[in-house]
Structures are given as C-alpha cells and as structure tokens.
Coordinates of C-alpha atoms in Angstrom, one line a residue:
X1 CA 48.6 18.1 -41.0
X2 CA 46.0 20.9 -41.2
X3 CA 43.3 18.5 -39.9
X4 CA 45.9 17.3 -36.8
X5 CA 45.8 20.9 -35.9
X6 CA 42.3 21.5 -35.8
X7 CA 42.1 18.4 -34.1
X8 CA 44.4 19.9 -31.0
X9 CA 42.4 22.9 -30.8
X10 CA 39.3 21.2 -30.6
X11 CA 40.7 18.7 -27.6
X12 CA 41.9 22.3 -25.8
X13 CA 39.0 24.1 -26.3
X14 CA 37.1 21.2 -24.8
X15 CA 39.6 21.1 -21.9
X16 CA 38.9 24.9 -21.6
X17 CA 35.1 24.1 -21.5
X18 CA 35.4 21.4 -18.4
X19 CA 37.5 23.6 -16.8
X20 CA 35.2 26.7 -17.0
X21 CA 32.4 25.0 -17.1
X22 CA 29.3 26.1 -14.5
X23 CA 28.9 22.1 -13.7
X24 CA 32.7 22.3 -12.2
X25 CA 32.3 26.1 -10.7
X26 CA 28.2 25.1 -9.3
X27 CA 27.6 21.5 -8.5
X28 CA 25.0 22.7 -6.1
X29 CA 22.5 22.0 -9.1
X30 CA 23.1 19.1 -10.5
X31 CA 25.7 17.8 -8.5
X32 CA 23.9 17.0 -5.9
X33 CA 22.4 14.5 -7.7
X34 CA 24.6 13.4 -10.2
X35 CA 28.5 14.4 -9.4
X36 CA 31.3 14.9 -12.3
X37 CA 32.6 11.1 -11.5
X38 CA 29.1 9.6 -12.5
X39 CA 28.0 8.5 -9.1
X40 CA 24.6 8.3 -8.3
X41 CA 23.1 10.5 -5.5
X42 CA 21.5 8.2 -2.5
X43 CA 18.2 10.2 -2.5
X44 CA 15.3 8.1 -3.9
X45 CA 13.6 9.2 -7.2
X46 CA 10.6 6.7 -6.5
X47 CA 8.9 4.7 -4.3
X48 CA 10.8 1.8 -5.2
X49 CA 14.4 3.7 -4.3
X50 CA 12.8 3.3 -0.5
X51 CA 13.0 -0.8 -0.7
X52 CA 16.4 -0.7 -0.6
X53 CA 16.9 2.6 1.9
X54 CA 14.5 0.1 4.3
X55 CA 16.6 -3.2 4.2
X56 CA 19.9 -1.3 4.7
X57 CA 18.3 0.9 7.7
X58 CA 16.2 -2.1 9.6
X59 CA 17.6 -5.1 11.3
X60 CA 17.0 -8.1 8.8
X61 CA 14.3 -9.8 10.9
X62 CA 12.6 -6.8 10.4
X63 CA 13.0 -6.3 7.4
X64 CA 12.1 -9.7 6.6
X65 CA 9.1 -9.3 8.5
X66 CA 7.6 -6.3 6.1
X67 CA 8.9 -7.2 3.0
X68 CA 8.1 -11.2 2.9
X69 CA 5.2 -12.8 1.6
X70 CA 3.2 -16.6 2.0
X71 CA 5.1 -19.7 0.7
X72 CA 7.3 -19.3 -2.5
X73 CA 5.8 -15.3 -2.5
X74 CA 4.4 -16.2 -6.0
X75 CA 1.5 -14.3 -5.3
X76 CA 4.3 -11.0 -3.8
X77 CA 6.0 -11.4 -6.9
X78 CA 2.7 -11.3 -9.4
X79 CA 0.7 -8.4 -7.2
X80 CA 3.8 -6.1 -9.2
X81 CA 4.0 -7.9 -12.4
X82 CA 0.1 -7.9 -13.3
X83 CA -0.1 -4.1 -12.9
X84 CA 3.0 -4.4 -15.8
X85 CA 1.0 -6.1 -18.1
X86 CA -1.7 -4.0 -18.0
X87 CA -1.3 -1.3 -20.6
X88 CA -2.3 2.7 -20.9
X89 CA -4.0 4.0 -24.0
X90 CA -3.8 7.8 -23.7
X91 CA -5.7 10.7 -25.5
X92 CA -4.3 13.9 -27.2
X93 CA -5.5 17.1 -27.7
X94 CA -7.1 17.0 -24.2
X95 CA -6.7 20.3 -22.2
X96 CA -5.0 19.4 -19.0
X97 CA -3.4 22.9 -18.1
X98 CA -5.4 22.0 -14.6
X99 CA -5.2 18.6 -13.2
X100 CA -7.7 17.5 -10.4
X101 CA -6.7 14.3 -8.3
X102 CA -9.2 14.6 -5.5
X103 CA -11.8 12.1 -4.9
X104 CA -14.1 10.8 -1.9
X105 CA -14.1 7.4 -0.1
X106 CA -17.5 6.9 1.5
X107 CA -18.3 11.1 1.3
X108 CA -14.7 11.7 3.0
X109 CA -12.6 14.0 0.7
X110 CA -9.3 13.2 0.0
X111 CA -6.2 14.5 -2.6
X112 CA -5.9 12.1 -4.4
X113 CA -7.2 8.1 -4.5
X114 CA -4.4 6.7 -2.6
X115 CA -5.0 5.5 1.2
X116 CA -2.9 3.9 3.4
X117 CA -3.3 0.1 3.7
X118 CA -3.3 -1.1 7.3
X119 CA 0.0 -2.8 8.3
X120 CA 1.5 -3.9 11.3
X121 CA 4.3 -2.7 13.9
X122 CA 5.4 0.9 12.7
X123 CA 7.4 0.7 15.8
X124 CA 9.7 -1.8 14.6
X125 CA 10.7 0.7 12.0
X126 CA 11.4 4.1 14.3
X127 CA 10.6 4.5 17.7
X128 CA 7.3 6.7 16.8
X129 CA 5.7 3.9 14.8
X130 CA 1.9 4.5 14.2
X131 CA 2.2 8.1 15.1
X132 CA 4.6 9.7 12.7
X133 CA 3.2 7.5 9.8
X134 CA -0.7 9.3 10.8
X135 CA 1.0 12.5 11.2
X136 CA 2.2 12.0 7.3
X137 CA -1.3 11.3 6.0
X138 CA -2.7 13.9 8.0
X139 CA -0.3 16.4 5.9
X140 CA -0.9 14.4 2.5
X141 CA -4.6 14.8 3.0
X142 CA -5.6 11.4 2.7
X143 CA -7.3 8.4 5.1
X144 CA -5.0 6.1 7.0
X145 CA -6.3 2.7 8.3
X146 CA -4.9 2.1 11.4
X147 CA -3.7 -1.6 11.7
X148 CA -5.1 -3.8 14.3
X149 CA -2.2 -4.9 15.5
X150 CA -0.5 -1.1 15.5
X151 CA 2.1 -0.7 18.2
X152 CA 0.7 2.5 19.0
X153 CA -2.9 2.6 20.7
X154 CA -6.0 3.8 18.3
X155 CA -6.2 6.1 21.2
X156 CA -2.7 7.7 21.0
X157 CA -3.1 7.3 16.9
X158 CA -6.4 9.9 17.3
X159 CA -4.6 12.3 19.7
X160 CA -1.5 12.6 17.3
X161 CA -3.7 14.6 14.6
X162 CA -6.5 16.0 13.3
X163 CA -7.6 13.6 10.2
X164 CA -9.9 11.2 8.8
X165 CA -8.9 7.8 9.9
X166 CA -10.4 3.9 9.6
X167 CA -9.6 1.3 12.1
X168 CA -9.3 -2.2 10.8
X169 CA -11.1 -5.0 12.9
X170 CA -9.7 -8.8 12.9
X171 CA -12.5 -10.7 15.3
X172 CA -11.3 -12.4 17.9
X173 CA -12.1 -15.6 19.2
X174 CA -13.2 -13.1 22.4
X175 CA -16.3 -11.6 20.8
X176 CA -16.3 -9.2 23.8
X177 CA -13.1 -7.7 23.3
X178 CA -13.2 -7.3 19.5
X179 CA -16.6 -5.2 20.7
X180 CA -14.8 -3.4 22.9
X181 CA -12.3 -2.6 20.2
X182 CA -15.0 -1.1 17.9
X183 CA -16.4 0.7 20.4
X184 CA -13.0 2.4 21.5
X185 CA -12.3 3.2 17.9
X186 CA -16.1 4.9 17.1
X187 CA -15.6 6.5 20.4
X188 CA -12.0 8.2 19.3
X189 CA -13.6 9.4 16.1
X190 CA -12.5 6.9 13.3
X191 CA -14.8 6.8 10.8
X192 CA -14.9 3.0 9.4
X193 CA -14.4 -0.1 10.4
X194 CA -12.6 -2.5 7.9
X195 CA -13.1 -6.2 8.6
X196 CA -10.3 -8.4 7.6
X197 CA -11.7 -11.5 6.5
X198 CA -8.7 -13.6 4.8
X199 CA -7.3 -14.2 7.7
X200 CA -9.2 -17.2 9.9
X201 CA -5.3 -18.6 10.4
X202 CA -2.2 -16.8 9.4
X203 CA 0.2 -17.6 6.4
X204 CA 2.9 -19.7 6.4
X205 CA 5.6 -16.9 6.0
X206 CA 8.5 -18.8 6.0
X207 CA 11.0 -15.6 6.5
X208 CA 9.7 -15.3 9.6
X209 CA 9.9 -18.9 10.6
X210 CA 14.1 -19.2 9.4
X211 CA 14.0 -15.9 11.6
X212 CA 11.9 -17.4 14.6
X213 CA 10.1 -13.9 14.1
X214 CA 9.0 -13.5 17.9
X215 CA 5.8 -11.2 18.8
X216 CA 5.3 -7.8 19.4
X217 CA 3.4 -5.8 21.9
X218 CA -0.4 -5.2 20.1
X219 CA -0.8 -2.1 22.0
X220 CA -4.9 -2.1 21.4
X221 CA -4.9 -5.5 23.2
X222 CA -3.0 -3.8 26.2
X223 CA -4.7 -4.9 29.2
X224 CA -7.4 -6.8 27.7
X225 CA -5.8 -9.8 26.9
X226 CA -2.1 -12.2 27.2
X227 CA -1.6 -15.2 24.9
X228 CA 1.3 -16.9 26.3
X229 CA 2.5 -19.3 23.4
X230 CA 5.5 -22.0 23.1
X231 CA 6.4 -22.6 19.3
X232 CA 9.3 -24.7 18.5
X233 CA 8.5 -24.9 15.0
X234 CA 9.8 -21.2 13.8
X235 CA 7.6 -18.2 14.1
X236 CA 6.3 -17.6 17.8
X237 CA 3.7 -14.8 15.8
X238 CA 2.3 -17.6 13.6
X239 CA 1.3 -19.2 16.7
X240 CA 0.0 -16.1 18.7
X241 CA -2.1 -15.6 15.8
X242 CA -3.7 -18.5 15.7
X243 CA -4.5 -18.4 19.7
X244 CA -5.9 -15.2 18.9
X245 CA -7.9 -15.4 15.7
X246 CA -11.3 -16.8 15.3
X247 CA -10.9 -19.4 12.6
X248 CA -15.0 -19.7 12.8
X249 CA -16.6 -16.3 11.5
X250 CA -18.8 -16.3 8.2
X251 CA -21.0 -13.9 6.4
X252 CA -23.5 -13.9 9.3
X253 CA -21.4 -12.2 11.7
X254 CA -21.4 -9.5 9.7
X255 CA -24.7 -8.8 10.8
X256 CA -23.5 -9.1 14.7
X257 CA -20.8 -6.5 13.5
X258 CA -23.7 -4.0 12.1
X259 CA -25.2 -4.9 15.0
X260 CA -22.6 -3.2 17.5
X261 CA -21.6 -0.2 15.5
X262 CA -23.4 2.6 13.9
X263 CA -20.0 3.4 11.3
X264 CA -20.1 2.2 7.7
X265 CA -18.2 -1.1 7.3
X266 CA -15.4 -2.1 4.6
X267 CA -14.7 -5.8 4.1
X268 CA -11.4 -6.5 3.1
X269 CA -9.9 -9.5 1.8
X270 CA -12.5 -10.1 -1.5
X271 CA -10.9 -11.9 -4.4
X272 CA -13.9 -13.1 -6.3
X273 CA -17.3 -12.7 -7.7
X274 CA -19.0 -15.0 -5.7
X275 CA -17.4 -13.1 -2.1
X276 CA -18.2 -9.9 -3.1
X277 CA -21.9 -10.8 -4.2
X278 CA -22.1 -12.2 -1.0
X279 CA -20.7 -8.5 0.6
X280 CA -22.8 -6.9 -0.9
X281 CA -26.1 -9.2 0.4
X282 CA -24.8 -8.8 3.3
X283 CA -24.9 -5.2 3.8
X284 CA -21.2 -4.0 4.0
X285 CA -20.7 -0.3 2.6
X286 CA -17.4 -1.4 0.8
X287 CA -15.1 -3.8 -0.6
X288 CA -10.9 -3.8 -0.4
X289 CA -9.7 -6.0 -3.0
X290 CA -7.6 -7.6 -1.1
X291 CA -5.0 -10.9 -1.0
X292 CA -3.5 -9.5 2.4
X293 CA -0.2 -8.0 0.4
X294 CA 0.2 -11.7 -0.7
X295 CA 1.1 -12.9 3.0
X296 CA -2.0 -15.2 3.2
X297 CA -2.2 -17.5 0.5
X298 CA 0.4 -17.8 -2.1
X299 CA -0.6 -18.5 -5.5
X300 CA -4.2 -16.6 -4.7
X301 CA -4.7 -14.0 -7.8
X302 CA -2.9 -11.0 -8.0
X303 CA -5.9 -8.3 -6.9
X304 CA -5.4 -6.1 -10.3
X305 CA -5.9 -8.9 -12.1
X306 CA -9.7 -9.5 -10.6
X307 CA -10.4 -6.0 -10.2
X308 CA -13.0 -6.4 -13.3
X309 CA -14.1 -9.3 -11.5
X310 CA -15.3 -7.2 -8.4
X311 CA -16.3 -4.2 -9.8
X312 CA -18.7 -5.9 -12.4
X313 CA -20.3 -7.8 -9.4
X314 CA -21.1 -5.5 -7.0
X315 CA -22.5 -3.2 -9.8
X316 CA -22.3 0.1 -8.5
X317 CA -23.3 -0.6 -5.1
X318 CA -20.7 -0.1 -2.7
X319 CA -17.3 1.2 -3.0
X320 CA -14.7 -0.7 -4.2
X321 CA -10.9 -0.4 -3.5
X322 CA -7.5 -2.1 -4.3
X323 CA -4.7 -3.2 -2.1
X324 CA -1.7 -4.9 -3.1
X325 CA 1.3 -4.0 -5.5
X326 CA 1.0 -0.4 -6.2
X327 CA 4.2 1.3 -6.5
X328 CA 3.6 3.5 -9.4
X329 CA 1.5 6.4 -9.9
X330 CA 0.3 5.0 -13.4
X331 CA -0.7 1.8 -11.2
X332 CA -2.8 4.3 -9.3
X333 CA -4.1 5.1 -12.7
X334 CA -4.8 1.7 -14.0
X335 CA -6.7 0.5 -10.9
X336 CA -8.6 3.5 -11.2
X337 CA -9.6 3.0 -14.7
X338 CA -10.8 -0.8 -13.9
X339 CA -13.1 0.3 -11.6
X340 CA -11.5 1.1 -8.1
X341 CA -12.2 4.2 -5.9
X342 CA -9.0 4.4 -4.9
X343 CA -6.0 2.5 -4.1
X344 CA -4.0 1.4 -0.6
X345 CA -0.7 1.2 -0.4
X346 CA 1.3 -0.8 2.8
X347 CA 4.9 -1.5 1.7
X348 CA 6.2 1.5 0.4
X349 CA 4.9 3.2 3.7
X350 CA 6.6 1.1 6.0
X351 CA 10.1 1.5 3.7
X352 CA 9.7 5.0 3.6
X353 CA 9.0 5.1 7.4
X354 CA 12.2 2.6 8.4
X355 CA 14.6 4.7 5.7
X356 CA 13.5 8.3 6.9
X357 CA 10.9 8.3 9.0
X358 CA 7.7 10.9 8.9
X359 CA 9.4 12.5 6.0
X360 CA 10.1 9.8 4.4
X361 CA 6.3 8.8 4.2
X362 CA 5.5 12.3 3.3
X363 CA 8.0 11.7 0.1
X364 CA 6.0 8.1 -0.8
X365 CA 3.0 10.0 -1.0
X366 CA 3.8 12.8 -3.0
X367 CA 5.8 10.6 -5.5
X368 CA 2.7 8.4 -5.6
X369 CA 0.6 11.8 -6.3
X370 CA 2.8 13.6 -8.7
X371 CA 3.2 10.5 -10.8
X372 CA -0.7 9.8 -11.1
X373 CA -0.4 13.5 -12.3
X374 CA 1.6 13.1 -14.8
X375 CA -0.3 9.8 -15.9
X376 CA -3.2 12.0 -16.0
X377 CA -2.0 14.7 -17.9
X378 CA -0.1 12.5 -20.8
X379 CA -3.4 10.0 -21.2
X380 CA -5.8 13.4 -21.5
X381 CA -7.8 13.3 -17.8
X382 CA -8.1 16.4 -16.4
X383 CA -9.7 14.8 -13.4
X384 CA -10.3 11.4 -11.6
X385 CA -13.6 10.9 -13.5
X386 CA -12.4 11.4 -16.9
X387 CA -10.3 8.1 -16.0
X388 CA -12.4 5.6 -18.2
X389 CA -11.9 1.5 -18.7
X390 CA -10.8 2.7 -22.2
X391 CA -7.6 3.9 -21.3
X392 CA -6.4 0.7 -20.4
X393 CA -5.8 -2.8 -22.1
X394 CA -5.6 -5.8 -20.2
X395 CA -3.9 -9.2 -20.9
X396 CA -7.6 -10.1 -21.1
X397 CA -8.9 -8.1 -23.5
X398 CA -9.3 -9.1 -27.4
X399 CA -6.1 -7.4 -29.2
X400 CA -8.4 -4.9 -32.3
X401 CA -8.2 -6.7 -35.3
X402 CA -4.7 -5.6 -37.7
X403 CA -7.3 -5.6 -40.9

C-alpha cells in the first residue's frame, strides 16, 4: 500500500514537472526544432536534408534533370557509397584548440578545400540562377567554376561580385567560338580555364529522355550560335549536345588551347593513370578527378575510389582535385588525406539553391566547412597539412595483422 502511494506521488510530481517545465513555458529553444509532440522541424541539419527540400520545391523534370545520372546510375549510386567505405583513423592528444581549414588552389587562397563544381542551368532552380549561387561563394570565400552552359552570361557572373572564379571550357565543333569563349572569360577576369574532356557525346540519361528534357537557353552561346534540333527519340538536349560538341579533340589540342590563352589550365574528366600521365605530358596545370557526377558513363569508377591512382601518377606535379559524391565534411577529409587539393561539390549546390536559394547555398557550404572542422579536430589536424594518407583506411589497403 505504502509503495501504491509513493507510486502516485511520483506520477504527480512528474505531472507537476511537464506542466512547469521551461520546455512547455519556452519552446523558442528547443522547440523550434524539436516540438513536445516529437515532430521534426523542416530545417535541414545537413547537406543531405537539401535533396529532399530540392525535389519538393522544383518541377520534377527539373529535378530529374539535376539529380539523375547515366544508365542504371550505378556509377551515382557508388560516387556516395565508396567515400562510406573508406575509413578515418584519428589521433589523440593533438592540440586542436585552433583549427585552420584554408588552403590554395593554383596560389588562390580559399577557406577551406571545397570549390564549387561547374553545373548547368541555375536558372531552372530560381530566377537568379548563376548569379545568386556566385554571390554565395563570394561570401564563403571559395572559387566557383562557372559552368559552360550557365544560364547566366560569364559576363553578368563577373559583374555580380568581387571573387576568384574559373570558367569551364567544353570545345566546340566551332573552334572559333570556343576561342572566343576563352577569350571573353580571361577578359572578365576568371582565372582558369577547366577543360571538360569526358564529354565527346553526352550520356544516355534516361530521366531526361521518359521526361523529353527539352533545352535551355546557354546564355554564353547567345548570339554566337543556334542549333535547331528534331529528336523524337526523348531528350531534345542529348541531341543539341551532340550537334554542338566536338566528338574529335585529343591530347593535342591541348596545345591549341595553351596556345590561345595565357591562364593556367585544369583538365577535368581524368579517371586513370594512363590519362593523367598523359595531362601531365601535356602541360595542363591541374587535374579534376572527374566521372562528370556519374552522368557520362555508368559503371566508370567511382572518383574516390582512383584518387590514389591519380595522385601517385602525376607525382607532385600539378594539382589534383575531386569531383563527385561529396556530401559530408569527413568526405572532404578523406579526399584530402588521399591526396586531393581540394574537393568540388555540384549537387548539394544546386538543391540548396532550388530549396532556398542564395542562402540556401550559403548553408551547404558552411555545413560542408564546419563538419571538415570537426573531422579535423576529432582525428588530431590542426590544419589542412597535418591531414596525412594515415588517417585513412581504404577497402584497398592490407587490414594490420591481429597477431
């Protein structure tokens, strides 16, 4: 009987507590996150929060268009995964009161080792497109490479900030206008020139054929050129691609490209140790490894995983960076510690852009940057440098012997 009693007065006084409780009184703290009912607040905790922000904000076709890959998106799918089987062995006693994330790509300083990839048609997102996305790199302190195919001009790109920005080069079956392209963007003060090279026809996306994806206006082709194209087989941008590309360039024209401009060239697109022995012969001043965020060719390697492969061929020589499944700051770290400069990142832009525009880049980067952080600071690396291959194990390395 005695223990019933106690029993009430415990059930009252725990009444008492939810009803006085600062939770019920303030849930300007934590409820905004997390209300009394247990349901979740909408506001993204990580990059990957912004996936799903993206697909409910854009029209599908859109959507479709950003987030597929090539074929059976093997390749979409394994670009993630390798970076999860890849593991992190930290070091203790390390003083990391002070953490240091900046870095340089090609003498350029930067915040931390995390660029923006080029990608296509911000405008299909919000109305700003290209612009808002520079003005959020601009604040992050970081490089953005403007696409190509942006649906802002490289002109109206430079005018919208005051950064450090790349332009990436496809070469066109017009060897004229892809000059003139090169020239515009050394002229407007971009300070690289990234040549896409996996890309002498486009992939066989096949969300974009179900959706007969149609084209969009390449505003840095404005005036220069019109492809008029008739598809019935699916995608009318598979087709305009092909009109436009030139399915014939090889290492030589590398030379013509050095030939025209006077700014350091990238090659992006490098999967093997054969290609980028043959970038570096050829006199490029760095190397994006690169399987085109798996919208090329599916079942090509997932970049982490040939990283090493890179790295240990070009020996020191020129640059090397990775593009293609980071959405983690300890991937940042991991890519880092195999060998690469620094990392790009495309998806989780164009999702943060689509779900909240300018901001909502702002917030990819700086979840990107205070995770690599706090990867830093729990594996003992005060700074960028102190990021070693022996803080990571690989699916490829030999496990150390149990004896």
């Amino acid at each position: 009987m005695l223990h019933a009693f106690i029993s009430k007065i415990s059930v009252v006084n725990n009444l008492n507590f939810l009803t006085h409780s600062p939770l019920k009184a303030a849930p300007s703290s934590l409820g905004q996150n997390y209300n009394i009912k247990g349901k979740m607040s909408s506001e993204p905790v990580n990059v990957n929060d912004f996936k799903e922000l993206a697909r409910n904000a854009l029209p599908k076709i859109y959507y479709d268009y950003y987030a597929g890959g090539a074929e059976d998106e093997h390749t979409l799918r394994e670009n993630i995964q390798a970076f999860h089987r890849i593991t992190i062995r930290p070091r203790v006693l390390v003083d990391v009161s002070q953490i240091d994330m900046s870095t340089t790509i090609l003498g350029y300083p930067i915040s931390a080792p995390i660029l923006l990839a080029p990608t296509s048609a911000h405008k299909l997102a919000i109305p700003e497109g290209e612009l808002a996305t520079a003005r959020a790199a601009a604040a992050a302190n970081t490089i953005m490479i403007l696409s190509y195919s942006s649906t802002c001009s490289m002109e109206e790109v430079a005018s919208s900030c005051n950064a450090v920005r790349f332009f990436q080069l496809h070469i066109s079956k017009r060897r004229d206008i892809s000059a003139l392209l090169v020239q515009r963007a050394e002229r407007f003060g971009y300070k690289a020139i990234v040549l896409t090279a996996d890309t002498p026809r486009l992939g066989r996306r096949e969300a974009d054929i179900r959706n007969k994806m149609i084209g969009f206006p390449v505003k840095n082709l404005e005036g220069l050129m019109s492809i008029d194209v008739e598809s019935d087989q699916g995608s009318k941008l598979e087709a305009y691609y092909n009109e436009l590309l030139d399915a014939s360039i090889r290492w030589e024209d590398i030379g013509w490209l050095r030939s025209i401009t006077n700014l350091p060239i990238l090659i992006k697109g490098i999967l093997t140790h054969e290609d980028a022995t043959k970038a570096v012969e050829a006199g490029v001043d760095g190397i994006i490894v690169s399987n085109h965020g798996a919208r090329q060719l599916d079942f090509a390697p997932a970049t982490v995983s040939v990283l090493e492969e890179v790295v240990d061929a070009v020996k020191g020589k020129v640059a090397v960076l990775l593009d293609g499944g980071v959405r983690r700051g300890t991937d940042v770290f991991k890519a880092v510690a195999l060998g690469a400069q620094a990392v790009l990142i495309g998806r989780p832009v164009l999702f943060g852009l689509a779900a909240k525009g300018e901001g909502g880049v702002r917030t990819v980067l700086e979840m990107l940057k205070n995770e690599l952080e706090i990867s830093m600071a729990l594996s003992g690396c005060p700074c960028i440098k102190d990021i070693t291959r022996s803080h990571v194990r690989t699916p490829y390395d030999k496990l150390p012997s149990m004896l």
